[in-house]
Amino acid sequence: VVARGRLMQALPEGGAMVALQASEDEVLPLLSASRVGVAAVNGPRAVVVSGDGEAVEEIAAHFRALDRKVTALRVSHAFHSPLMEPMLAEFRAVAESLTYERPRLPLVSTVTGAPVAADDLTTPDYWVEHVRATVRYADAVRALAAGNVTRFVELGPDGTLTALAQDTVTDRDRLFVPVLRKDRPGTGTFAAAVAAAFVRGADVDWSRLFPAVTAPVADLPTYAFRHQRYWPTVPAATGPVRPGGEIDARFWEAVEQADVTGLADALDVGEDALGAVLPALTSWRRRSVEQAAVDGLRYRVRWRPLTANSGPARLSGRWLVVQPARPAAGPWTESVVDGLVAGGADVERLTFEDGTDRTALAARLRDLAPMTGVVSLLASADTFPVTETPLPSSAHGEDRASDDATAAVRVPLGVSTSLLLVQALGDAGVHAPLWTLTRSAVSVGRADGGAVDAAQAAVWGLGRVAALEAAGRWGGLLDLPADLDARAVGRLLTVLSGAVTAEDQVAIRASGLFGRRLERMPVAERGPVWRPRGTVLVTGGTGALGAHVARWAAQEGARELVLVSRR
C-alpha cells in the first residue's frame, strides 16, 4: 500500500482517458508522442487514448466532429500513456522486490496480443512494460480464437469486455458470456453464465453450485430431444380446385378403406366387378403410401468442397501427438509431426505402449498438460490383431439362454486405443481439442479408388459418438491420403489452425478439402428393389432384429435361411 501511494504521487495531475469509436489506424496520425498515446485497442473500432488532458480533448473533438461515439473515462491518472514515464523507475524497484511463481495455466498477454511464455511472466521487465504499454485486448481475443478457444467467460462487474470480444470475433459458433451484469441480480446472472457454458460442453461441478442438493443427479441424454410442436399449423392457402382434384381424393380414400359399396356407387358399377380388383388395388395403394413415407426419410452422405479462410495456416502452443507403439513411427507419421513443427507448433510425442490402461494413460497425460491441441495417430494400429473385450451376453440381444456369462467382442486396436485416449483425456482434465487422423477411412468419390478400410472407418464411427459425448474437448476427424505430400500437410495445418470453421469431419485429398454432408436421396436414385431368393445368410440373425429380417426374407421368397449369431 505504501509503495502504491509513492507510485501514484510520482504521476502528474491533469491526465485524461477517452474511449473512441475509431480504429487504431485512424487514431495514430493524431497522437503526440510526448503527450498522448493509445492506451488500449479493444476492438476493430474501439480505441482508448490516454495522456495530457488538452491533447486528449483535441483528439476527442476530432472524432465528435465525425459524429463518432466519444466517452470520457472516470480515472485518477492517464494510465498506459507517456505520462506514466516518471513512475517507471520506482515501479521497477517495487517489481524487483517481489517473488514470482510460474503460472499453471496457459495465458495470452495483452501486452503482445499473443500467447506468452511462463518465464516471461516471472520477470520485472514484463510488468514494467505492462503498466506502460498499450493494452492489446482485441489481438488477445483473436489469438484465443485462433487457438480454437470456443468459450469466452468474462469475470468482471459487467459485460463490457464480452461485447468487445463479440465485435472482434464475429464467429457466432463461439460462446461469449459475462458472469455479472450491471443492475441485475448477481446470483441469476452467474447461474445463467454457468448454464450457458455447460450446454456448450464445459464441465461443471454442480455440487459446488448447489451444495444442498443431496439427491442423485441423472445425466441427460446426449442426443437431440424429440420435439413436439404446440403452435397451430396454418393451412396452406387453397386456390381453385383443379379438375378432378377433390374427386381423386375421394376415390383414393375409398380405395384405402376397401369400401366396395361406396366405390361401386361412385363409379356406378356393380360390386361384383370390383370384388377381385379392389383388394389388390388397396394393397398397392397402401404400399405406395408407405414407400413414399420411407422415401422421405432416405438420406445419404455426400462430400462437398470446403473453402478455407485466407492467410497462411499457423499453429501456436504445445501440441501432443499420440502414436501407437506398433507400427513404429514411419514416413507418414514423421510427415505429420514435421508439418506441425513447420507450422509453428511445439510438438510433444507420446507413444501408446501395448497394455497401457486408462489410469496409467491419464496419469501420463496429466503430467504433460497443459497443451493447445492433441493429434491422435492411433488409428494406424488397426493393422495388428484385434483386442478381445468381454461384454455381458445380454448386450448382444441374442443367445440369452446361453450358459456363458460373457461373450468376447473383437475390437480393432485402432478403435479400442482411440476410445481409451478419449476417456483418459477426460480423466486427466485435458480440454484441448482432440483431432483423430485416419487413412482411407472414408471415400470422397470415385477419384479415391480402392476400398475403404473397415477398421479405420470404425474409428470414424467412434469419433462421431465422441463428438456428442465430449463436445467440449473434441476437435474432429481428419482423413488423410496414404501418400502425404507437402500440399496435404499444408491442408492439415489449415484445418488444425481453425481456418476451416465449424467442420469436425474433413477429408484431405489432392484436389482439396472436403466436408461431410447429409442430404436427402432422390427417389429416382433408389435403384432396383432386391428380392431374396435361394439361400439367405443373416448375420446377427438370432437377435431381435435378426428375427424380423428372417421373417421378411421368408415372406419375400427365400427358400432357405441361415441365421448366424455374432459369436
Coordinates of C-alpha atoms in Angstrom, one line a residue:
V1 CA 0.0 0.0 0.0
V2 CA 2.8 2.4 0.9
A3 CA 4.6 1.6 -2.4
R4 CA 1.4 2.2 -4.3
G5 CA 1.0 5.6 -2.7
R6 CA 4.5 6.6 -3.6
L7 CA 4.0 5.5 -7.2
M8 CA 0.7 7.4 -7.6
Q9 CA 2.4 10.6 -6.2
A10 CA 5.0 10.3 -8.9
L11 CA 2.4 10.7 -11.6
P12 CA 1.5 14.2 -12.9
E13 CA -2.0 15.5 -12.4
G14 CA -4.2 16.6 -15.3
G15 CA -4.2 13.4 -17.3
A16 CA -7.3 12.0 -19.1
M17 CA -8.5 8.9 -20.9
V18 CA -11.2 8.8 -23.6
A19 CA -12.8 5.8 -25.4
L20 CA -13.3 6.4 -29.1
Q21 CA -15.3 4.7 -31.8
A22 CA -12.4 4.5 -34.2
S23 CA -9.7 2.1 -35.4
E24 CA -6.1 2.3 -34.3
D25 CA -5.0 3.4 -37.8
E26 CA -7.4 6.4 -37.6
V27 CA -6.0 7.4 -34.2
L28 CA -2.2 7.0 -34.7
P29 CA -1.7 10.0 -37.0
L30 CA -3.3 12.3 -34.4
L31 CA -1.0 11.4 -31.5
S32 CA 1.7 13.4 -29.9
A33 CA 4.5 11.0 -28.7
S34 CA 5.2 13.0 -25.6
R35 CA 1.7 14.0 -24.6
V36 CA -0.8 11.2 -25.6
G37 CA -0.7 7.6 -26.6
V38 CA -3.0 4.6 -27.4
A39 CA -3.9 3.1 -24.0
A40 CA -6.0 0.2 -25.4
V41 CA -7.2 -1.4 -28.6
N42 CA -10.3 -3.2 -27.5
G43 CA -11.9 -4.0 -30.9
P44 CA -11.8 -3.2 -34.6
R45 CA -13.4 0.2 -33.8
A46 CA -12.8 0.6 -30.1
V47 CA -9.7 2.5 -29.0
V48 CA -8.8 4.3 -25.8
V49 CA -6.4 7.3 -25.9
S50 CA -4.6 8.5 -22.7
G51 CA -2.3 11.3 -21.8
D52 CA -2.3 15.1 -21.3
G53 CA -5.8 16.4 -20.9
E54 CA -5.7 19.1 -23.6
A55 CA -4.1 16.7 -26.1
V56 CA -6.7 14.0 -25.4
E57 CA -9.5 16.5 -25.8
E58 CA -8.2 17.6 -29.2
I59 CA -8.4 14.0 -30.4
A60 CA -11.9 13.6 -28.9
A61 CA -13.1 16.7 -30.6
H62 CA -11.9 15.4 -33.9
F63 CA -14.0 12.3 -33.7
R64 CA -17.0 14.2 -32.3
A65 CA -16.9 16.2 -35.5
L66 CA -17.1 12.9 -37.4
D67 CA -20.2 12.0 -35.4
R68 CA -18.4 9.2 -33.7
K69 CA -19.1 8.0 -30.2
V70 CA -16.7 9.5 -27.6
T71 CA -16.8 8.5 -23.9
A72 CA -14.6 10.1 -21.2
L73 CA -13.4 7.5 -18.7
R74 CA -13.5 8.3 -14.9
V75 CA -9.9 7.7 -13.9
S76 CA -7.5 9.2 -11.4
H77 CA -4.5 9.3 -13.8
A78 CA -3.6 8.8 -17.5
F79 CA -2.6 5.1 -17.4
H80 CA -0.8 3.4 -20.3
S81 CA 0.4 6.8 -21.6
P82 CA 3.6 8.8 -21.9
L83 CA 2.6 10.4 -18.5
M84 CA 3.4 7.1 -16.8
E85 CA 7.2 7.6 -17.5
P86 CA 8.0 9.4 -14.2
M87 CA 7.0 6.4 -12.1
L88 CA 8.5 3.6 -14.1
A89 CA 11.9 3.5 -12.3
E90 CA 10.3 3.3 -8.9
F91 CA 7.8 0.8 -10.2
R92 CA 10.6 -1.4 -11.4
A93 CA 12.2 -1.2 -7.9
V94 CA 8.9 -2.5 -6.4
A95 CA 8.6 -5.2 -9.1
E96 CA 12.1 -6.4 -8.5
S97 CA 11.4 -6.8 -4.8
L98 CA 8.6 -9.4 -5.5
T99 CA 8.8 -13.1 -5.8
Y100 CA 7.2 -14.6 -8.9
E101 CA 5.7 -18.1 -9.5
R102 CA 5.2 -19.7 -12.9
P103 CA 1.6 -19.8 -14.0
R104 CA -0.2 -23.2 -14.1
L105 CA -2.5 -22.2 -16.9
P106 CA -1.5 -21.0 -20.5
L107 CA -2.0 -17.3 -20.9
V108 CA -2.4 -14.8 -23.7
S109 CA -0.8 -11.5 -23.0
T110 CA -2.5 -8.2 -23.6
V111 CA 1.0 -6.6 -24.0
T112 CA 1.7 -8.5 -27.1
G113 CA -1.7 -9.9 -28.0
A114 CA -0.2 -13.4 -28.3
P115 CA 0.5 -16.4 -26.1
V116 CA 3.2 -15.6 -23.6
A117 CA 5.8 -18.0 -22.2
A118 CA 5.7 -18.7 -18.5
D119 CA 9.2 -17.5 -18.0
D120 CA 8.4 -14.1 -19.4
L121 CA 5.7 -13.5 -16.8
T122 CA 8.1 -14.0 -13.9
T123 CA 10.4 -11.1 -14.8
P124 CA 10.1 -7.4 -13.6
D125 CA 10.7 -6.3 -17.2
Y126 CA 7.4 -7.7 -18.3
W127 CA 5.3 -5.9 -15.6
V128 CA 7.1 -2.6 -16.2
E129 CA 6.2 -2.9 -19.9
H130 CA 2.7 -4.0 -18.9
V131 CA 2.0 -0.8 -16.9
R132 CA 3.2 1.5 -19.7
A133 CA 2.4 -0.3 -23.0
T134 CA -0.9 -0.4 -25.0
V135 CA -3.4 -2.9 -23.8
R136 CA -4.0 -5.1 -26.9
Y137 CA -7.2 -6.8 -25.8
A138 CA -8.6 -7.3 -29.4
D139 CA -5.4 -9.0 -30.5
A140 CA -5.5 -11.3 -27.4
V141 CA -9.1 -12.3 -28.2
R142 CA -8.1 -13.1 -31.8
A143 CA -5.2 -15.2 -30.6
L144 CA -7.5 -17.2 -28.4
A145 CA -10.0 -17.7 -31.2
A146 CA -7.1 -18.8 -33.5
G147 CA -6.2 -21.4 -30.8
N148 CA -9.6 -23.0 -31.1
V149 CA -11.0 -21.4 -27.9
T150 CA -14.8 -21.7 -28.1
R151 CA -16.0 -20.4 -24.8
F152 CA -15.2 -16.8 -23.5
V153 CA -16.3 -16.1 -19.9
E154 CA -15.9 -12.6 -18.5
L155 CA -15.1 -12.3 -14.8
G156 CA -16.0 -8.7 -14.0
P157 CA -18.7 -6.4 -12.8
D158 CA -20.4 -6.1 -16.2
G159 CA -20.4 -7.4 -19.8
T160 CA -18.3 -4.7 -21.4
L161 CA -15.5 -7.0 -22.4
T162 CA -17.9 -9.6 -23.6
A163 CA -19.4 -7.1 -26.0
L164 CA -16.0 -6.0 -27.2
A165 CA -14.9 -9.6 -27.8
Q166 CA -18.1 -10.3 -29.8
D167 CA -17.2 -7.3 -32.1
T168 CA -13.7 -8.7 -32.5
V169 CA -14.6 -12.3 -33.3
T170 CA -17.7 -12.5 -35.4
D171 CA -17.9 -16.3 -35.4
R172 CA -21.3 -16.9 -33.8
D173 CA -20.4 -20.6 -33.1
R174 CA -18.4 -19.4 -30.1
L175 CA -19.9 -18.6 -26.6
F176 CA -19.4 -15.1 -25.1
V177 CA -20.9 -14.7 -21.6
P178 CA -20.3 -12.5 -18.6
V179 CA -20.8 -13.8 -15.1
L180 CA -22.2 -10.5 -13.8
R181 CA -24.3 -7.7 -15.3
K182 CA -24.8 -4.2 -14.0
D183 CA -28.2 -3.6 -12.4
R184 CA -29.1 -7.3 -12.4
P185 CA -29.2 -9.9 -9.6
G186 CA -25.7 -11.5 -9.3
T187 CA -26.9 -15.0 -8.5
G188 CA -29.2 -15.2 -11.5
T189 CA -26.6 -13.9 -14.0
F190 CA -23.9 -16.1 -12.5
A191 CA -26.1 -19.2 -12.7
A192 CA -27.1 -18.3 -16.3
A193 CA -23.4 -18.0 -17.3
V194 CA -22.5 -21.4 -15.8
A195 CA -25.5 -23.0 -17.6
A196 CA -24.5 -21.4 -20.9
A197 CA -21.0 -22.7 -20.6
F198 CA -22.3 -26.2 -19.5
V199 CA -24.6 -26.6 -22.6
R200 CA -21.6 -25.7 -24.8
G201 CA -19.5 -28.6 -23.4
A202 CA -17.9 -27.2 -20.3
D203 CA -17.5 -29.5 -17.2
V204 CA -19.4 -28.1 -14.2
D205 CA -19.3 -29.5 -10.7
W206 CA -22.9 -28.8 -9.8
S207 CA -22.4 -30.0 -6.2
R208 CA -20.3 -26.8 -5.6
L209 CA -23.1 -24.6 -7.1
F210 CA -26.0 -26.4 -5.3
P211 CA -24.4 -28.0 -2.2
A212 CA -27.8 -28.5 -0.5
V213 CA -28.9 -30.9 -3.2
T214 CA -28.3 -34.4 -1.9
A215 CA -30.4 -36.4 -4.4
P216 CA -28.5 -38.4 -7.1
V217 CA -28.1 -36.5 -10.3
A218 CA -29.2 -38.2 -13.5
D219 CA -27.4 -37.5 -16.8
L220 CA -29.5 -36.1 -19.6
P221 CA -29.2 -38.0 -22.9
T222 CA -26.6 -36.6 -25.2
Y223 CA -28.7 -37.0 -28.3
A224 CA -31.3 -34.4 -29.5
F225 CA -34.6 -34.5 -27.8
R226 CA -37.7 -35.4 -29.8
H227 CA -39.6 -32.1 -30.2
Q228 CA -43.4 -31.8 -30.2
R229 CA -44.9 -28.8 -32.0
Y230 CA -47.6 -26.9 -29.9
W231 CA -48.2 -24.0 -32.3
P232 CA -51.1 -24.4 -34.6
T233 CA -50.3 -25.3 -38.2
V234 CA -51.6 -22.7 -40.6
P235 CA -53.2 -24.4 -43.5
A236 CA -51.9 -23.5 -46.9
A237 CA -54.0 -21.2 -49.0
T238 CA -56.2 -23.1 -51.3
G239 CA -56.8 -21.9 -54.8
P240 CA -59.4 -23.0 -57.3
V241 CA -60.0 -26.8 -57.2
R242 CA -58.2 -28.4 -60.1
P243 CA -60.4 -30.6 -62.3
G244 CA -60.8 -34.0 -60.7
G245 CA -58.8 -33.0 -57.6
E246 CA -61.5 -33.5 -55.0
I247 CA -62.9 -36.4 -56.9
D248 CA -59.5 -38.1 -57.0
A249 CA -59.1 -37.6 -53.2
R250 CA -62.5 -39.3 -52.6
F251 CA -61.6 -42.1 -54.9
W252 CA -58.3 -43.0 -53.2
E253 CA -59.9 -42.6 -49.8
A254 CA -62.4 -45.3 -50.7
V255 CA -59.7 -47.5 -52.1
E256 CA -57.6 -47.2 -48.9
Q257 CA -60.6 -48.1 -46.8
A258 CA -61.5 -51.0 -49.1
D259 CA -65.1 -49.6 -49.3
V260 CA -66.6 -51.8 -52.1
T261 CA -70.1 -50.4 -51.7
G262 CA -69.1 -46.7 -51.7
L263 CA -66.7 -47.1 -54.6
A264 CA -69.2 -49.1 -56.6
D265 CA -71.8 -46.4 -56.1
A266 CA -69.4 -43.7 -57.0
L267 CA -68.4 -45.5 -60.2
D268 CA -71.9 -46.7 -60.9
V269 CA -70.8 -50.3 -61.4
G270 CA -71.7 -53.5 -59.6
E271 CA -69.9 -54.6 -56.6
D272 CA -69.0 -57.9 -58.3
A273 CA -67.0 -56.0 -60.8
L274 CA -64.8 -54.6 -58.0
G275 CA -64.6 -57.7 -55.9
A276 CA -61.4 -59.1 -57.4
V277 CA -59.7 -55.7 -58.2
L278 CA -60.3 -53.7 -55.1
P279 CA -58.2 -55.8 -52.6
A280 CA -55.2 -55.7 -55.0
L281 CA -55.7 -52.0 -55.6
T282 CA -56.0 -51.3 -51.8
S283 CA -52.8 -53.3 -51.1
W284 CA -50.9 -51.4 -53.9
R285 CA -52.1 -48.1 -52.6
R286 CA -51.1 -48.8 -49.0
R287 CA -47.6 -50.0 -50.2
S288 CA -47.2 -46.8 -52.3
V289 CA -48.1 -44.5 -49.4
E290 CA -45.8 -46.4 -47.0
Q291 CA -42.9 -46.3 -49.6
A292 CA -43.5 -42.6 -50.1
A293 CA -43.1 -42.0 -46.4
V294 CA -39.9 -44.1 -46.3
D295 CA -38.5 -42.3 -49.3
G296 CA -39.0 -39.0 -47.4
L297 CA -36.6 -40.4 -44.7
R298 CA -33.9 -41.5 -47.1
Y299 CA -30.5 -39.7 -46.8
R300 CA -27.0 -40.3 -48.0
V301 CA -23.6 -38.9 -47.2
R302 CA -22.0 -36.6 -49.7
W303 CA -18.6 -34.8 -49.6
R304 CA -18.6 -31.2 -50.6
P305 CA -15.6 -29.0 -51.2
L306 CA -14.7 -26.6 -48.4
T307 CA -13.3 -23.1 -48.6
A308 CA -10.7 -22.1 -46.0
N309 CA -10.2 -18.6 -44.7
S310 CA -7.4 -16.6 -46.4
G311 CA -3.9 -16.3 -45.0
P312 CA -1.2 -18.8 -44.1
A313 CA -2.1 -21.5 -41.6
R314 CA 0.0 -21.2 -38.4
L315 CA -0.2 -23.1 -35.1
S316 CA 1.0 -22.0 -31.7
G317 CA 1.4 -23.5 -28.3
R318 CA 2.2 -27.1 -27.3
W319 CA 0.6 -29.9 -29.3
L320 CA 0.6 -33.5 -28.2
V321 CA 1.0 -36.2 -30.9
V322 CA -0.2 -39.7 -29.6
Q323 CA 1.2 -42.5 -31.7
P324 CA 1.0 -46.3 -31.4
A325 CA 4.0 -48.4 -30.4
R326 CA 3.2 -50.7 -33.3
P327 CA 3.8 -49.9 -36.1
A328 CA 6.9 -47.9 -35.3
A329 CA 6.8 -44.3 -36.5
G330 CA 7.2 -44.4 -40.2
P331 CA 7.4 -41.8 -43.0
W332 CA 3.7 -41.0 -42.8
T333 CA 3.8 -40.3 -39.0
E334 CA 7.0 -38.3 -39.4
S335 CA 5.4 -36.2 -42.2
V336 CA 2.6 -35.3 -39.8
V337 CA 4.9 -34.3 -37.0
D338 CA 7.3 -32.4 -39.2
G339 CA 4.3 -30.5 -40.6
L340 CA 3.1 -29.5 -37.2
V341 CA 6.6 -28.3 -36.2
A342 CA 6.9 -26.3 -39.5
G343 CA 3.5 -24.8 -38.8
G344 CA 4.8 -23.3 -35.5
A345 CA 3.6 -25.9 -33.0
D346 CA 5.8 -27.0 -30.1
V347 CA 5.3 -30.8 -30.5
E348 CA 5.4 -33.3 -27.7
R349 CA 5.2 -37.0 -28.6
L350 CA 3.6 -39.8 -26.6
T351 CA 3.9 -43.4 -27.6
F352 CA 0.9 -45.6 -26.6
E353 CA 2.6 -48.8 -25.4
D354 CA 0.8 -52.2 -25.5
G355 CA -1.1 -53.0 -22.3
T356 CA -1.4 -49.3 -21.1
D357 CA -4.6 -49.0 -19.2
R358 CA -6.8 -46.0 -18.7
T359 CA -5.5 -44.9 -15.3
A360 CA -1.8 -45.0 -16.4
L361 CA -2.6 -43.1 -19.6
A362 CA -4.5 -40.4 -17.7
A363 CA -1.5 -40.0 -15.4
R364 CA 0.9 -39.5 -18.3
L365 CA -1.5 -37.0 -19.9
R366 CA -1.8 -35.1 -16.6
D367 CA 2.0 -34.8 -16.4
L368 CA 2.1 -33.4 -20.0
A369 CA -0.6 -30.8 -19.5
P370 CA -1.2 -28.0 -20.4
M371 CA -1.5 -28.3 -24.2
T372 CA -3.1 -26.5 -27.0
G373 CA -4.2 -29.5 -29.0
V374 CA -4.0 -33.2 -29.3
V375 CA -3.4 -35.2 -32.5
S376 CA -4.1 -38.9 -32.4
L377 CA -2.4 -41.3 -34.9
L378 CA -3.7 -44.4 -33.0
A379 CA -6.0 -45.4 -35.9
S380 CA -2.9 -46.7 -37.7
A381 CA -2.7 -49.5 -35.1
D382 CA -5.5 -51.3 -36.9
T383 CA -3.1 -53.4 -38.9
F384 CA -2.4 -55.6 -35.8
P385 CA -4.5 -58.3 -34.1
V386 CA -7.7 -57.1 -32.6
T387 CA -8.3 -57.0 -28.8
E388 CA -10.9 -59.1 -27.2
T389 CA -13.2 -57.3 -24.7
P390 CA -15.6 -59.3 -22.5
L391 CA -19.1 -58.0 -22.5
P392 CA -22.3 -59.4 -20.9
S393 CA -24.1 -61.6 -23.4
S394 CA -27.3 -59.6 -22.8
A395 CA -25.7 -56.6 -24.5
H396 CA -25.9 -58.5 -27.8
G397 CA -29.6 -59.0 -27.7
E398 CA -29.1 -62.7 -28.6
D399 CA -28.1 -66.0 -27.1
R400 CA -29.9 -65.1 -23.9
A401 CA -30.3 -68.7 -22.8
S402 CA -26.5 -69.3 -23.1
D403 CA -24.8 -70.6 -20.0
D404 CA -21.7 -68.4 -20.8
A405 CA -21.7 -65.3 -18.6
T406 CA -19.7 -63.3 -21.2
A407 CA -19.1 -63.1 -24.9
A408 CA -15.8 -62.0 -26.4
V409 CA -16.2 -58.9 -28.6
R410 CA -13.3 -58.5 -31.0
V411 CA -12.4 -54.8 -31.5
P412 CA -9.7 -53.4 -33.8
L413 CA -6.8 -51.8 -31.8
G414 CA -7.3 -48.5 -33.6
V415 CA -10.8 -48.3 -32.1
S416 CA -10.0 -49.6 -28.6
T417 CA -7.0 -47.4 -28.1
S418 CA -8.8 -44.3 -29.6
L419 CA -11.6 -44.9 -27.1
L420 CA -9.1 -45.2 -24.3
L421 CA -7.5 -41.9 -25.3
V422 CA -10.8 -40.1 -25.2
Q423 CA -11.6 -41.4 -21.8
A424 CA -8.1 -40.8 -20.4
L425 CA -8.1 -37.2 -21.6
G426 CA -11.3 -36.6 -19.7
D427 CA -9.9 -38.3 -16.6
A428 CA -6.8 -36.0 -16.8
G429 CA -8.9 -32.9 -17.1
V430 CA -7.4 -32.1 -20.6
H431 CA -9.7 -29.8 -22.5
A432 CA -7.5 -29.2 -25.5
P433 CA -9.3 -30.3 -28.7
L434 CA -8.6 -33.9 -29.8
W435 CA -8.1 -34.4 -33.6
T436 CA -8.1 -38.1 -34.8
L437 CA -6.2 -38.8 -38.0
T438 CA -7.1 -41.7 -40.3
R439 CA -6.1 -43.0 -43.8
S440 CA -8.7 -44.4 -46.3
A441 CA -11.5 -44.4 -43.6
V442 CA -13.9 -42.7 -46.0
S443 CA -14.4 -42.4 -49.7
V444 CA -14.9 -38.9 -51.1
G445 CA -15.7 -40.0 -54.6
R446 CA -14.6 -42.2 -57.5
A447 CA -11.3 -40.5 -57.7
D448 CA -10.3 -42.0 -54.3
G449 CA -10.1 -45.5 -55.8
G450 CA -9.6 -48.6 -53.7
A451 CA -11.7 -49.9 -50.9
V452 CA -12.5 -48.1 -47.6
D453 CA -10.5 -49.5 -44.7
A454 CA -13.2 -51.0 -42.4
A455 CA -11.2 -50.8 -39.2
Q456 CA -10.3 -47.1 -39.7
A457 CA -13.9 -46.4 -40.8
A458 CA -14.9 -47.8 -37.4
V459 CA -12.7 -45.1 -35.8
W460 CA -14.9 -42.6 -37.6
G461 CA -18.0 -44.2 -36.1
L462 CA -16.4 -43.9 -32.6
G463 CA -15.4 -40.3 -33.3
R464 CA -18.9 -39.2 -34.2
V465 CA -20.1 -40.6 -30.8
A466 CA -17.2 -38.8 -29.0
A467 CA -18.2 -35.6 -30.6
L468 CA -21.6 -35.9 -28.8
E469 CA -20.3 -37.3 -25.5
A470 CA -17.3 -35.0 -25.2
A471 CA -18.2 -32.0 -27.2
G472 CA -16.1 -29.6 -25.1
R473 CA -12.8 -31.3 -25.8
W474 CA -13.4 -32.8 -29.3
G475 CA -11.6 -31.4 -32.3
G476 CA -12.7 -33.7 -35.1
L477 CA -11.9 -36.4 -37.6
L478 CA -9.4 -35.9 -40.4
D479 CA -8.9 -38.5 -43.2
L480 CA -5.6 -38.0 -45.0
P481 CA -4.2 -39.6 -48.1
A482 CA -1.8 -42.6 -47.8
D483 CA 0.9 -40.5 -49.7
L484 CA 1.3 -37.4 -47.5
D485 CA 2.9 -34.7 -49.7
A486 CA 3.5 -31.0 -48.8
R487 CA 0.1 -29.9 -50.1
A488 CA -1.7 -32.4 -47.9
V489 CA 0.3 -31.4 -44.9
G490 CA -0.5 -27.7 -45.6
R491 CA -4.2 -28.5 -45.7
L492 CA -3.9 -30.4 -42.4
L493 CA -2.4 -27.3 -40.8
T494 CA -5.3 -25.3 -42.4
V495 CA -7.9 -27.4 -40.5
L496 CA -6.0 -27.5 -37.2
S497 CA -5.4 -23.8 -37.2
G498 CA -9.1 -23.1 -37.4
A499 CA -9.1 -21.6 -40.9
V500 CA -11.9 -24.0 -41.7
T501 CA -14.6 -23.2 -39.1
A502 CA -17.5 -25.4 -37.9
E503 CA -16.1 -28.5 -39.5
D504 CA -15.3 -31.6 -37.5
Q505 CA -15.4 -34.3 -40.3
V506 CA -13.0 -33.4 -43.0
A507 CA -11.3 -35.4 -45.8
I508 CA -8.0 -34.1 -47.1
R509 CA -7.3 -35.0 -50.8
A510 CA -5.0 -33.9 -53.6
S511 CA -7.9 -31.9 -55.0
G512 CA -8.6 -30.0 -51.8
L513 CA -10.6 -30.2 -48.6
F514 CA -14.0 -31.9 -48.4
G515 CA -16.6 -31.7 -45.6
R516 CA -19.1 -34.5 -44.8
R517 CA -22.8 -33.6 -45.5
L518 CA -26.0 -35.5 -45.0
E519 CA -28.6 -34.8 -47.8
R520 CA -31.8 -36.3 -49.0
M521 CA -31.6 -39.0 -51.5
P522 CA -33.9 -38.5 -54.5
V523 CA -36.4 -41.3 -55.1
A524 CA -35.3 -41.6 -58.7
E525 CA -31.9 -42.9 -57.5
R526 CA -33.4 -45.6 -55.3
G527 CA -32.4 -48.3 -57.8
P528 CA -33.8 -51.8 -58.2
V529 CA -35.5 -53.5 -55.3
W530 CA -33.8 -56.6 -54.1
R531 CA -35.9 -59.7 -53.7
P532 CA -34.5 -62.5 -51.6
R533 CA -34.1 -65.8 -53.5
G534 CA -32.5 -69.2 -52.8
T535 CA -30.4 -69.3 -49.6
V536 CA -30.2 -66.1 -47.5
L537 CA -27.5 -65.6 -44.8
V538 CA -28.5 -63.3 -41.9
T539 CA -25.6 -62.3 -39.6
G540 CA -26.7 -61.5 -36.1
G541 CA -29.7 -63.5 -37.0
T542 CA -30.5 -64.9 -33.6
G543 CA -31.1 -61.4 -32.1
A544 CA -34.3 -59.4 -32.1
L545 CA -33.7 -57.5 -35.3
G546 CA -32.3 -60.6 -37.0
A547 CA -35.6 -62.4 -36.4
H548 CA -37.5 -59.6 -38.1
V549 CA -35.2 -59.7 -41.1
A550 CA -35.5 -63.5 -41.3
R551 CA -39.3 -63.4 -41.3
W552 CA -39.3 -60.7 -44.0
A553 CA -36.9 -62.8 -46.2
A554 CA -39.1 -65.9 -45.8
Q555 CA -42.2 -64.0 -46.8
E556 CA -40.5 -62.4 -49.8
G557 CA -39.4 -65.7 -51.3
A558 CA -36.2 -67.0 -49.6
R559 CA -36.1 -70.8 -49.8
E560 CA -33.6 -71.4 -47.0
L561 CA -32.4 -69.2 -44.1
V562 CA -29.0 -69.4 -42.4
L563 CA -29.1 -67.5 -39.1
V564 CA -25.6 -66.8 -37.6
S565 CA -25.1 -65.3 -34.2
R566 CA -22.4 -62.8 -33.5
R567 CA -20.5 -65.3 -31.5

